[in-house]
Amino acid sequence: MSRYNLTHLKELESEAIYVIREVFAQFEKPGILFSGGKDSIVVTHLAQKAFWPSKIPFTLVHVDTGHNFPETIKFRDDLVADLGVNLVVGSVQNSIDKGKVREETGKDASRNWLQISTLLDTIEEHGFDALMGGARRDEEKARAKERFFSHRDDFGQWDPKNQRPELWNIFNGKKSYGEHFRVFPISNWTEMDVWQYILSEQIEVPSLYVAHQRDVIWRNGTWLPNSEHIKLRDGEKVEEKQIRFRTLGDITITGGIESKADTIEKIVSEVAAARQTERGNRADDKRSETSMEDRKKEGYF
Amino acid sequence: MAYNEENSYLDMELLRFTTAGSVDDGKSTLIGRLLFDSKSIFEDQLEHLENSSKRRGLEHTDLSLLTDGLKDEREQGITIDVAYRYFATPMRKFIIADTPGHIQYTRNMITGASTANLALILIDARNGIVEQTCRHSFIASLLQIPHLIVCINKMDLVDYSQEAYEKIKANFKSFSSKLNVSDIQFIPISALNGDNVVNRSENMDWYEGSTLLYNLENIHIASDHNHIDCRFPVQTVIRPKKDEYHDYRGYAGRVAGGVFKKGDEVVALPSGFSSKVKGIHTMDGEVEEAFAPMSVSITLEDDIDIGRGDMIVRSNNQPDVSQDMDVMLCWFGKMGPKPRSKYALFHANNEVKAMVRQVYYKLDINTLHRNEEDTEVKMNDIIKVSLRTTKPLMKDAYTKNRLTGSLILVDESTNETVAAGMII
């Protein structure tokens, strides 16, 4: 490789740092949407690199469904303490208690859609004008159409057919009062890039990503973790398996895969050999062919 | 070269390429083939595609359903927006900006082309060069995409005839002599059957060149960035409120050109104050030199006033600093510029106001004819204009540097991006 060429990981890193610095420069109250998943952990790590030796100049925003993996919450709190940043938590349980949203009932009920309302309320309450997230274009077909700087109207909605063109490295973050932006610094990364980056930067991630023994239930073609939020159906039984999670969402909808990858090195090899997409174990994406587009239009992550 | 499975990714490069095309020219099939053969389509995606294709009453799996992600696109069977696709081989990671080819989507093609190292032009071997071929090639040349690969596709439908291939190649060469493209490669392929895409064709022994994937993996891209003229547009200033970094003042930005080194004599523009590079910093430690497209923070020996939108350059190689400029614009807005219309102008992390003083001509992007009579500008028009800004811009010609030579115009009443500009 030539002396004046970057590796793909360094180029992606440099692009993301550039985008994160643009967010800081163009907005008044920007934040990072932090789920405790690997992608938002990588975005937070990149924000640290973008402003070193200063502290991260963004608030971390977490939408808490109340159905989290306990490991995720502990990881979040440790990281916040370590970085010395502010954390804002929007609680779906509060939204339910206040009667703002109604919990889904019946088979396969989840709090996934309910997060949208809590997220939008949190944005309004704290006056965020830009929120960065770890969404990537390779994850899902609606996300493949997403911009780095994605405009949201007064109601927090995304209009996929009326998006601003993005040219070169010029980002137009102009907006009217009450509107906000979602920004995706790692848009161009793939699942593989994220894992290779975690490995090469030695970034800490929740232990749920590496293979471990867990009580699980086989449902809808995936291993769902046993928890207080899940009810056994006829014919189902709790089994102990060695599994790991490729994505982290709610404990009620995130399925694991059987895996022996108990180190990050082994995860990189496993991802290289994978024949299923990472969101293939997410019940929220399986509801319809355009469920991601539908949720995104309403204001989802 | 010994290839180590475990850490090969540590020296992979990134290549961004753009394609444009309509429903029938085989673009989706070609992308599908590249994704398939590089094992970038997953089982659940394939199963999904098969089901969707069946639901639409199609006999074969329609690979375009993979790239067309929005509900409307899937219903109408067309690509509306730019879709980004990713695949990797042990040599390189690829980002495809897949855009529609119809003239009404010129703005999407320009968007996809703006960040590309390479443009892939598809020609149907049965039809030869058509209007769309000219349009896509012209856009590639206008946006200064450094490399062009012309795939003459559907060779299976012309009996893999060398004569047919040579004829189209000669026609394209004669047409492209009017364009400003330095590196053009021609490859006869059949995307449907896979000839010369990933594997060499057994049907065309007369073709001595390499396959499409080989070209994509080996085209020399290190010199696509300008490594001569040092340009560092400042995004923001880092001032830590920590005792150990009390006097630290880092200018954060992404190198847009040239190679910066510690000790370099530099000038901050527009103020004109000179200083020396004290250090080039990243969280991983100081680096000896920084080149495009690295994101770093630069500290200077002297305490001078520099802020967002200013530019650090080498003393002996400076950009133009002026308020007047001629620009090629691609118009994106619903309404064209009225005489003396004012816009917000974004250029190299700088925001100023600009006025369109004159429209010189409108360019027909199919024939390259310059129309000086009809200067009524509509969406997707390419025009040459004269702009005046409220503050001077530190700028280069777009042909010299794609980053310091490009700008966008924003309508301040709607906040929409209404034009993309290339400084002449």
XYZ file of C-alpha atoms in Angstrom:
725
model
C 0.000 0.000 0.000
C 1.205 3.483 -0.874
C 2.568 5.730 1.829
C -0.247 8.239 1.414
C -3.179 5.910 1.560
C -5.268 4.990 4.589
C -6.594 1.555 5.398
C -10.350 1.202 5.025
C -10.817 1.285 8.816
C -8.746 4.458 9.187
C -10.642 6.114 6.357
C -14.005 5.186 7.892
C -12.785 6.441 11.267
C -11.627 9.706 9.752
C -14.962 10.183 7.962
C -16.919 9.535 11.178
C -14.756 11.948 13.205
C -15.312 14.598 10.537
C -19.102 14.094 10.748
C -19.092 14.205 14.558
C -17.106 17.467 14.555
C -19.589 18.931 12.054
C -22.416 18.087 14.462
C -20.654 19.904 17.279
C -20.001 22.938 15.054
C -23.428 23.188 13.407
C -25.815 22.489 16.305
C -26.541 24.046 19.683
C -27.623 21.049 21.717
C -26.417 17.806 20.201
C -26.532 14.402 21.868
C -25.617 10.772 21.240
C -28.364 8.168 21.219
C -26.840 5.515 23.402
C -28.439 2.085 23.519
C -25.552 0.162 25.038
C -25.214 -1.732 21.780
C -21.903 -2.034 19.939
C -22.727 0.577 17.298
C -23.519 3.349 19.766
C -20.458 2.332 21.787
C -18.337 2.805 18.656
C -19.943 6.218 17.977
C -19.159 7.258 21.561
C -15.568 6.064 21.161
C -15.258 8.077 17.932
C -16.665 11.163 19.690
C -13.946 10.756 22.293
C -11.323 10.637 19.538
C -12.841 13.647 17.742
C -12.434 15.969 20.729
C -9.440 14.536 22.560
C -7.943 15.819 24.849
C -11.271 17.501 25.711
C -14.160 15.562 27.167
C -16.960 14.435 24.867
C -19.082 17.589 24.390
C -22.339 15.635 23.984
C -25.030 14.337 26.332
C -25.730 10.611 26.073
C -29.432 9.886 25.568
C -30.851 6.479 26.408
C -34.420 5.403 25.761
C -35.103 2.854 28.444
C -37.887 0.418 27.573
C -37.743 -1.196 30.996
C -37.085 -4.454 29.154
C -33.309 -4.171 29.015
C -30.668 -6.737 29.612
C -29.319 -5.888 33.097
C -25.794 -6.169 31.640
C -26.554 -3.330 29.193
C -27.624 -0.925 31.955
C -24.571 -1.680 34.057
C -22.322 -1.187 31.048
C -24.006 2.158 30.301
C -23.601 3.458 33.849
C -19.942 2.417 34.044
C -19.139 4.087 30.730
C -20.914 7.334 31.677
C -18.961 7.466 34.954
C -15.729 6.704 33.144
C -16.191 9.399 30.458
C -17.624 11.971 32.854
C -20.473 12.853 30.490
C -24.132 13.673 31.173
C -26.755 10.992 30.715
C -30.438 11.607 29.975
C -32.803 8.645 30.278
C -36.214 8.646 28.615
C -38.398 5.998 30.204
C -41.000 4.063 28.243
C -42.447 2.856 31.557
C -43.089 6.530 32.492
C -44.804 7.148 29.166
C -47.038 4.124 29.856
C -47.734 5.208 33.451
C -48.678 8.718 32.316
C -51.092 7.178 29.810
C -49.245 8.678 26.818
C -48.897 5.300 25.136
C -50.591 1.990 25.608
C -48.696 -1.235 25.980
C -49.169 -3.810 23.246
C -50.886 -6.995 24.321
C -51.184 -10.466 22.891
C -48.763 -12.770 21.200
C -45.305 -11.289 20.431
C -46.182 -7.972 22.125
C -43.215 -5.663 22.458
C -42.334 -2.153 23.512
C -40.450 -1.442 20.306
C -42.979 0.972 18.735
C -43.565 2.644 22.120
C -39.969 3.878 22.173
C -40.741 6.321 19.354
C -43.078 8.392 21.510
C -40.702 8.389 24.499
C -37.770 9.321 22.250
C -39.621 12.266 20.689
C -40.792 13.475 24.133
C -37.212 13.291 25.439
C -35.937 15.303 22.467
C -38.556 17.981 23.071
C -38.166 18.097 26.843
C -34.390 18.601 26.650
C -34.340 20.665 23.464
C -31.944 18.446 21.528
C -31.461 19.749 17.989
C -29.293 16.888 16.758
C -28.979 13.297 17.932
C -26.269 11.011 16.653
C -26.968 7.316 16.343
C -25.101 4.183 15.391
C -27.413 3.134 12.543
C -25.619 1.780 9.482
C -26.764 1.598 5.871
C -25.859 -2.071 5.528
C -28.233 -3.083 8.324
C -31.532 -2.808 6.577
C -32.886 -1.696 3.201
C -34.656 1.464 4.451
C -31.507 2.463 6.268
C -29.553 2.104 3.011
C -31.344 5.286 1.891
C -30.499 7.276 4.982
C -28.343 10.406 4.890
C -25.503 11.257 7.274
C -27.477 14.362 8.296
C -31.101 13.286 8.314
C -33.706 15.993 8.702
C -36.746 15.483 11.000
C -39.756 17.769 10.890
C -41.700 19.303 13.800
C -43.306 15.936 14.475
C -39.983 14.103 14.391
C -40.900 12.429 11.117
C -38.605 11.273 8.323
C -39.634 11.940 4.727
C -37.536 9.494 2.703
C -38.645 10.861 -0.673
C -37.763 14.426 0.167
C -34.261 14.115 1.555
C -31.528 16.672 1.074
C -28.847 15.580 -1.326
C -25.426 15.155 0.324
C -22.436 16.067 -1.826
C -18.720 15.700 -1.195
C -18.205 16.237 2.525
C -20.551 19.222 2.834
C -23.381 18.747 5.317
C -26.371 21.088 5.433
C -27.697 21.132 8.991
C -29.996 24.152 8.558
C -33.412 23.790 10.130
C -36.427 25.704 11.387
C -37.336 26.045 15.027
C -38.712 22.809 16.486
C -37.126 20.590 13.848
C -34.149 18.405 14.552
C -31.567 16.204 12.882
C -30.566 12.600 13.302
C -26.959 12.080 12.368
C -25.321 8.758 11.532
C -21.526 9.020 11.630
C -20.953 5.315 10.893
C -23.406 5.127 7.962
C -20.763 3.582 5.705
C -19.611 0.887 8.136
C -20.656 -2.738 7.908
C -21.072 -5.188 10.778
C -17.633 -6.522 9.856
C -16.041 -3.057 9.955
C -17.518 -2.450 13.413
C -16.099 -5.686 14.815
C -12.716 -5.194 13.188
C -12.615 -1.696 14.628
C -13.623 -2.889 18.110
C -10.840 -5.449 17.873
C -8.145 -3.111 16.583
C -9.067 -0.306 19.026
C -9.655 -2.753 21.904
C -13.000 -1.152 22.728
C -14.913 -2.697 25.593
C -18.382 -4.070 24.749
C -21.063 -5.729 26.931
C -20.334 -9.382 27.674
C -23.606 -10.323 25.941
C -21.854 -10.123 22.571
C -19.421 -12.924 23.373
C -20.485 -16.526 23.728
C -21.790 -17.444 27.194
C -24.080 -19.984 28.860
C -27.684 -18.740 29.149
C -31.217 -20.020 29.727
C -33.042 -19.644 26.444
C -36.286 -20.553 24.686
C -36.578 -21.545 21.014
C -39.174 -19.232 19.438
C -39.682 -17.837 15.885
C -36.473 -19.442 14.676
C -34.189 -17.917 17.276
C -32.975 -18.408 20.869
C -34.842 -15.874 23.054
C -33.336 -15.233 26.480
C -35.453 -16.354 29.405
C -36.472 -13.379 31.576
C -39.258 -12.144 33.842
C -40.871 -10.513 30.772
C -41.417 -13.714 28.832
C -44.185 -16.310 29.256
C -43.675 -19.884 28.132
C -46.088 -21.090 25.462
C -47.317 -24.642 24.890
C -44.521 -26.921 23.842
C -41.765 -24.471 24.754
C -39.125 -25.246 27.314
C -36.213 -23.423 28.901
C -32.843 -24.856 27.867
C -29.280 -23.892 28.638
C -27.199 -23.121 25.558
C -23.919 -21.447 24.721
C -25.060 -18.390 22.790
C -24.121 -14.854 21.904
C -26.095 -11.859 20.639
C -25.281 -10.142 17.334
C -27.442 -7.119 18.155
C -28.763 -5.870 21.469
C -32.345 -4.665 21.644
C -35.027 -5.381 24.179
C -34.604 -8.615 26.057
C -38.066 -9.633 24.801
C -37.267 -9.400 21.081
C -33.547 -10.007 20.742
C -32.630 -13.533 19.829
C -29.212 -15.066 20.242
C -27.296 -17.461 18.055
C -25.511 -20.596 19.172
C -21.843 -19.713 19.111
C -18.457 -20.684 20.428
C -17.006 -17.213 19.781
C -15.897 -16.235 23.262
C -13.339 -13.609 22.207
C -13.550 -10.593 19.877
C -11.041 -12.303 17.516
C -13.371 -15.278 17.225
C -16.353 -12.972 16.657
C -14.560 -11.360 13.697
C -14.000 -14.812 12.181
C -17.590 -15.804 12.901
C -18.966 -12.642 11.253
C -16.758 -13.296 8.221
C -18.326 -16.717 7.833
C -21.915 -15.706 8.709
C -24.608 -16.528 6.190
C -27.427 -14.617 7.917
C -27.755 -10.846 8.363
C -27.303 -9.570 11.886
C -30.854 -8.242 12.221
C -32.246 -11.609 11.126
C -32.782 -12.416 14.806
C -34.741 -9.244 15.531
C -38.487 -9.821 15.792
C -39.129 -6.076 15.326
C -37.841 -6.193 11.737
C -39.872 -9.254 10.821
C -43.311 -7.690 11.217
C -43.528 -6.660 7.565
C -41.354 -6.049 4.527
C -41.224 -2.324 5.247
C -41.418 -2.317 9.043
C -38.147 -0.388 9.395
C -39.223 2.266 6.878
C -42.605 2.606 8.617
C -41.006 3.028 12.051
C -38.358 5.418 10.750
C -40.976 7.661 9.146
C -42.631 7.998 12.564
C -39.401 8.998 14.241
C -37.645 5.750 15.178
C -33.888 5.546 15.589
C 1.733 -11.777 -1.533
C 1.208 -13.886 1.547
C -2.325 -13.366 2.702
C -3.040 -13.844 6.350
C -6.695 -14.653 6.997
C -6.614 -13.336 10.558
C -5.498 -9.745 10.083
C -5.718 -9.118 6.343
C -8.250 -6.352 7.047
C -5.494 -4.259 8.560
C -4.252 -3.346 5.103
C -7.417 -3.252 3.057
C -8.178 -0.121 1.060
C -11.534 1.550 0.471
C -12.849 2.164 -3.048
C -16.066 4.128 -3.651
C -17.711 3.698 -7.025
C -20.916 4.858 -8.603
C -23.210 3.268 -11.131
C -26.178 4.707 -12.920
C -28.665 2.960 -15.062
C -32.250 2.291 -16.000
C -34.364 -0.774 -15.444
C -33.198 -2.818 -18.408
C -29.498 -2.297 -18.874
C -28.518 -4.976 -16.398
C -27.164 -2.728 -13.649
C -29.019 -4.520 -10.874
C -27.971 -7.871 -12.267
C -24.346 -6.739 -12.301
C -24.449 -5.426 -8.720
C -26.263 -8.587 -7.677
C -23.537 -10.643 -9.347
C -20.740 -8.756 -7.543
C -22.523 -9.124 -4.201
C -23.318 -12.783 -4.844
C -19.868 -13.781 -5.981
C -18.181 -11.919 -3.147
C -20.583 -13.673 -0.727
C -22.146 -10.414 0.405
C -25.750 -11.516 0.056
C -26.964 -13.401 3.080
C -29.282 -16.376 3.195
C -32.147 -14.508 4.855
C -31.850 -11.680 2.311
C -31.941 -14.165 -0.525
C -34.941 -15.949 0.955
C -36.629 -12.568 1.321
C -35.882 -11.707 -2.305
C -37.196 -15.030 -3.532
C -40.439 -14.541 -1.604
C -40.885 -10.951 -2.791
C -40.180 -11.949 -6.380
C -42.757 -14.744 -6.192
C -45.335 -12.389 -4.704
C -44.808 -10.089 -7.670
C -45.358 -12.995 -10.042
C -41.778 -13.027 -11.330
C -40.222 -16.250 -12.574
C -36.672 -15.475 -11.439
C -35.289 -13.763 -8.372
C -35.278 -10.026 -9.025
C -31.984 -8.716 -7.654
C -33.086 -5.117 -8.020
C -35.364 -5.684 -5.014
C -32.145 -5.797 -3.026
C -31.122 -2.267 -3.920
C -34.533 -0.659 -4.088
C -35.297 -0.232 -0.411
C -38.193 2.199 -0.160
C -41.824 1.089 -0.358
C -42.485 3.264 -3.420
C -39.412 1.982 -5.204
C -40.381 -1.607 -4.609
C -43.932 -0.979 -5.761
C -42.913 0.890 -8.909
C -39.854 -1.261 -9.628
C -37.562 1.756 -10.022
C -34.647 3.277 -8.166
C -35.545 6.789 -7.005
C -32.829 7.682 -4.575
C -29.158 6.905 -4.180
C -28.775 3.515 -2.487
C -25.498 2.583 -0.892
C -24.304 -1.025 -1.052
C -21.274 -2.589 0.577
C -19.106 -5.538 -0.212
C -15.569 -6.570 0.493
C -12.946 -8.892 -0.890
C -9.676 -9.688 0.887
C -8.123 -6.817 -1.131
C -10.583 -3.979 -0.736
C -13.793 -2.791 0.796
C -16.215 -1.339 -1.752
C -18.970 1.220 -1.375
C -21.362 1.341 -4.318
C -23.498 4.446 -4.789
C -26.264 3.032 -6.924
C -28.269 5.763 -8.640
C -31.140 5.946 -11.107
C -30.144 6.789 -14.669
C -33.059 8.831 -15.977
C -32.537 12.527 -16.695
C -35.077 13.546 -14.036
C -32.701 12.068 -11.447
C -29.577 13.924 -12.567
C -29.257 15.373 -9.073
C -29.105 11.875 -7.579
C -26.423 10.858 -10.074
C -24.395 13.948 -9.174
C -24.756 13.150 -5.480
C -23.544 9.589 -5.996
C -20.676 10.799 -8.200
C -19.428 13.470 -5.792
C -17.609 11.041 -3.499
C -16.696 8.335 -6.017
C -13.180 7.225 -7.014
C -14.582 5.364 -9.984
C -17.638 5.328 -12.244
C -18.996 2.163 -13.773
C -20.711 2.842 -17.107
C -22.863 0.083 -18.581
C -23.525 -0.210 -22.286
C -25.922 -2.766 -23.761
C -23.882 -4.486 -26.512
C -26.981 -4.683 -28.703
C -27.701 -0.949 -28.584
C -24.260 0.630 -28.338
C -23.908 4.173 -27.042
C -27.236 5.756 -26.182
C -28.213 9.096 -24.673
C -27.881 7.754 -21.145
C -24.302 6.586 -21.783
C -23.330 10.123 -22.780
C -25.101 11.598 -19.778
C -23.444 9.296 -17.259
C -20.020 9.759 -18.806
C -20.410 13.514 -18.848
C -21.430 13.558 -15.187
C -18.389 11.434 -14.340
C -16.194 13.935 -16.150
C -17.935 17.005 -14.680
C -17.545 15.613 -11.153
C -13.929 14.640 -11.943
C -14.249 10.990 -11.025
C -10.647 9.823 -11.518
C -11.382 6.421 -13.100
C -13.967 5.181 -15.552
C -14.758 1.545 -16.327
C -16.971 0.982 -19.339
C -18.638 -2.434 -19.214
C -20.054 -3.556 -22.516
C -22.752 -5.835 -21.179
C -25.003 -8.543 -22.592
C -22.165 -9.868 -24.778
C -24.025 -13.225 -24.721
C -26.768 -11.604 -26.797
C -24.344 -10.595 -29.585
C -22.660 -14.018 -29.742
C -19.672 -12.732 -27.794
C -18.595 -10.889 -30.943
C -15.265 -9.098 -30.777
C -16.320 -6.926 -33.687
C -19.382 -5.640 -31.817
C -17.198 -4.889 -28.788
C -14.474 -3.092 -30.777
C -17.032 -0.967 -32.595
C -18.632 0.257 -29.358
C -15.223 0.836 -27.835
C -14.130 2.967 -30.799
C -17.377 4.962 -30.692
C -16.979 5.591 -26.992
C -13.371 6.717 -27.406
C -14.322 9.197 -30.065
C -17.169 10.547 -27.915
C -15.087 10.681 -24.728
C -12.288 12.682 -26.361
C -14.577 15.669 -25.682
C -14.598 14.810 -21.987
C -12.015 15.329 -19.312
C -11.424 11.754 -18.134
C -7.896 10.410 -17.927
C -8.298 6.751 -17.073
C -10.794 4.657 -19.082
C -10.910 0.842 -19.190
C -13.192 -1.264 -21.375
C -14.442 -4.730 -20.418
C -16.788 -7.019 -22.395
C -19.068 -8.781 -19.912
C -22.266 -10.711 -19.431
C -23.578 -9.833 -15.999
C -26.275 -12.488 -16.309
C -23.849 -15.338 -17.016
C -20.948 -13.908 -15.086
C -18.529 -13.553 -18.021
C -15.549 -11.363 -17.024
C -17.289 -10.104 -13.890
C -15.496 -12.109 -11.226
C -14.246 -14.971 -13.366
C -12.627 -14.817 -16.798
C -14.971 -15.619 -19.632
C -14.469 -18.845 -21.563
C -16.542 -17.394 -24.366
C -14.249 -14.493 -25.217
C -10.636 -15.730 -25.629
C -10.003 -12.685 -27.814
C -10.264 -10.409 -24.759
C -6.855 -10.111 -23.119
C -7.694 -7.636 -20.380
C -8.684 -8.475 -16.816
C -12.051 -9.046 -15.203
C -14.178 -6.297 -13.681
C -13.488 -7.390 -10.107
C -9.751 -7.581 -10.769
C -9.862 -4.001 -12.054
C -11.881 -2.823 -9.067
C -9.411 -4.488 -6.720
C -6.270 -3.196 -8.411
C -6.906 0.259 -9.849
C -4.391 2.624 -8.259
C -6.372 4.978 -6.016
C -3.700 6.335 -3.673
C -3.182 9.394 -5.862
C -6.901 10.184 -6.141
C -6.481 12.679 -3.315
C -4.433 15.813 -3.863
C -1.157 15.280 -1.970
C 0.560 18.414 -3.294
C -1.339 21.543 -2.293
C -1.643 21.723 1.508
C -5.147 22.696 2.616
C -6.544 22.323 6.143
C -10.047 23.769 6.598
C -10.720 24.250 10.316
C -13.922 22.642 11.607
C -13.676 23.661 15.237
C -11.152 24.594 17.923
C -10.390 22.190 20.772
C -9.595 23.889 24.091
C -9.632 21.371 26.959
C -10.452 22.744 30.370
C -7.902 20.498 32.046
C -4.777 21.513 33.954
C -2.454 19.199 32.057
C -3.579 20.695 28.708
C -3.944 24.247 29.957
C -2.360 25.908 26.919
C -3.561 23.393 24.354
C -5.359 24.958 21.396
C -5.948 22.373 18.699
C -7.409 23.207 15.309
C -9.594 20.264 14.422
C -10.271 19.346 10.812
C -9.826 16.911 7.967
C -6.896 17.436 5.619
C -8.327 18.442 2.211
C -5.017 18.360 0.348
C -1.261 18.060 0.597
C 0.913 16.616 3.361
C 1.348 18.585 6.594
C 4.439 17.987 8.739
C 5.656 19.182 12.062
C 7.744 22.359 11.625
C 6.031 23.387 8.344
C 5.784 27.126 7.681
C 2.070 27.830 7.446
C -0.324 30.736 6.972
C -3.829 31.040 8.421
C -6.342 32.433 5.936
C -8.063 34.819 5.585
C -6.118 36.629 8.346
C -2.727 36.016 6.705
C -0.867 35.439 10.010
C 2.022 33.020 9.691
C 3.288 30.417 12.115
C 4.793 26.937 12.229
C 3.133 23.561 12.830
C 3.954 22.652 16.427
C 2.309 19.260 16.442
C -0.245 17.046 14.692
C -2.407 15.253 17.238
C -4.781 12.327 17.456
C -6.037 10.427 20.501
C -3.602 7.662 19.549
C -0.684 10.063 19.887
C 1.186 12.602 17.804
C 1.744 11.803 14.138
C 4.669 12.901 11.968
C 2.551 13.891 9.001
C -1.084 14.284 7.999
C -2.533 13.910 4.495
C -5.990 13.767 2.936
C -8.433 12.420 4.118
C -7.080 12.234 7.704
C -8.977 13.846 10.603
C -6.462 15.374 13.026
C -5.892 18.387 15.296
C -3.053 20.789 14.495
C -1.333 23.002 17.064
C 0.743 26.020 16.014
C 3.820 27.678 17.555
C 2.104 31.058 17.825
C -1.135 32.018 19.479
C -3.118 33.417 16.558
C -6.838 33.856 16.109
C -8.224 30.999 14.020
C -11.813 29.725 13.975
C -14.230 27.557 12.028
C -14.118 28.205 8.306
C -10.554 29.507 8.346
C -7.938 27.557 6.420
C -4.372 26.608 7.312
C -2.138 26.357 4.215
C 1.567 26.279 3.364
C 3.123 29.732 3.019
C 4.534 29.004 -0.425
C 1.374 27.465 -1.913
C -1.837 29.344 -1.275
C -5.359 29.047 -2.690
C -7.253 31.887 -4.370
C -8.904 34.171 -1.867
C -11.748 36.074 -3.481
C -15.409 37.006 -3.424
C -16.041 36.526 -7.138
C -16.023 33.218 -8.933
C -17.300 31.348 -11.955
C -18.956 28.075 -11.052
C -20.615 25.134 -12.821
C -23.830 24.495 -10.912
C -26.145 21.530 -10.986
C -29.502 22.920 -9.987
C -31.459 20.761 -7.517
C -34.216 23.144 -6.442
C -37.775 23.220 -7.743
C -37.348 26.846 -8.854
C -34.341 28.281 -10.623
C -32.406 31.327 -9.426
C -34.004 34.718 -10.101
C -31.656 37.583 -11.022
C -29.706 38.670 -7.944
C -31.159 35.765 -5.863
C -29.314 35.252 -2.592
C -28.445 31.954 -0.950
C -26.457 30.555 1.928
C -23.259 29.059 0.518
C -21.377 26.211 2.217
C -17.747 25.732 1.228
C -14.922 24.003 3.155
C -16.571 24.325 6.605
C -17.343 27.962 5.886
C -20.801 29.482 5.560
C -21.297 32.776 3.713
C -24.032 34.393 1.672
C -23.886 34.384 -2.097
C -25.645 36.042 -4.980
C -26.068 34.575 -8.452
C -24.993 37.510 -10.625
C -25.264 35.994 -14.045
C -26.209 32.759 -15.768
C -23.802 32.427 -18.728
C -25.304 29.365 -20.316
C -27.176 26.144 -19.799
C -25.488 22.923 -20.811
C -27.363 20.136 -22.595
C -25.932 17.115 -20.843
C -26.766 14.773 -23.680
C -25.082 16.755 -26.459
C -22.800 19.090 -24.435
C -24.329 21.981 -26.393
C -24.058 25.363 -24.607
C -27.346 27.210 -24.734
C -26.817 30.930 -24.164
C -30.293 31.998 -25.276
C -32.506 30.001 -22.947
C -31.168 30.607 -19.430
C -34.386 29.825 -17.569
C -33.100 27.328 -15.009
C -35.089 24.271 -13.959
C -34.411 21.342 -11.657
C -31.528 19.096 -12.885
C -30.113 21.779 -15.214
C -26.341 22.210 -15.426
C -25.439 25.879 -15.702
C -22.390 28.090 -15.684
C -22.830 31.119 -13.437
C -20.988 33.971 -11.858
C -21.283 34.139 -8.039
C -20.393 36.878 -5.584
C -20.029 36.110 -1.881
C -20.288 38.372 1.179
C -16.920 37.177 2.485
C -13.921 35.872 0.560
C -13.621 32.093 0.032
C -10.283 30.256 0.197
C -10.776 28.190 -2.920
C -9.125 26.117 -5.613
C -10.373 25.082 -9.011
C -12.446 21.910 -8.712
C -10.108 20.216 -11.198
C -7.257 20.805 -8.741
C -9.029 19.797 -5.533
C -12.507 18.290 -5.256
C -12.854 19.411 -1.619
C -11.701 23.035 -1.757
C -13.246 23.450 -5.213
C -16.794 22.378 -4.342
C -19.722 24.203 -2.734
C -23.469 23.956 -2.178
C -26.171 26.630 -2.208
C -28.972 26.538 0.376
C -32.291 28.360 0.068
C -32.668 30.186 3.357
C -36.471 30.192 3.300
C -36.811 26.404 2.995
C -33.322 25.310 4.175
C -33.190 23.009 1.143
C -29.929 22.356 -0.702
C -30.747 23.868 -4.110
C -27.462 23.548 -6.005
C -24.102 21.805 -6.084
C -21.237 23.818 -7.503
C -17.812 23.182 -8.972
C -15.487 26.178 -8.996
C -13.813 26.880 -12.339
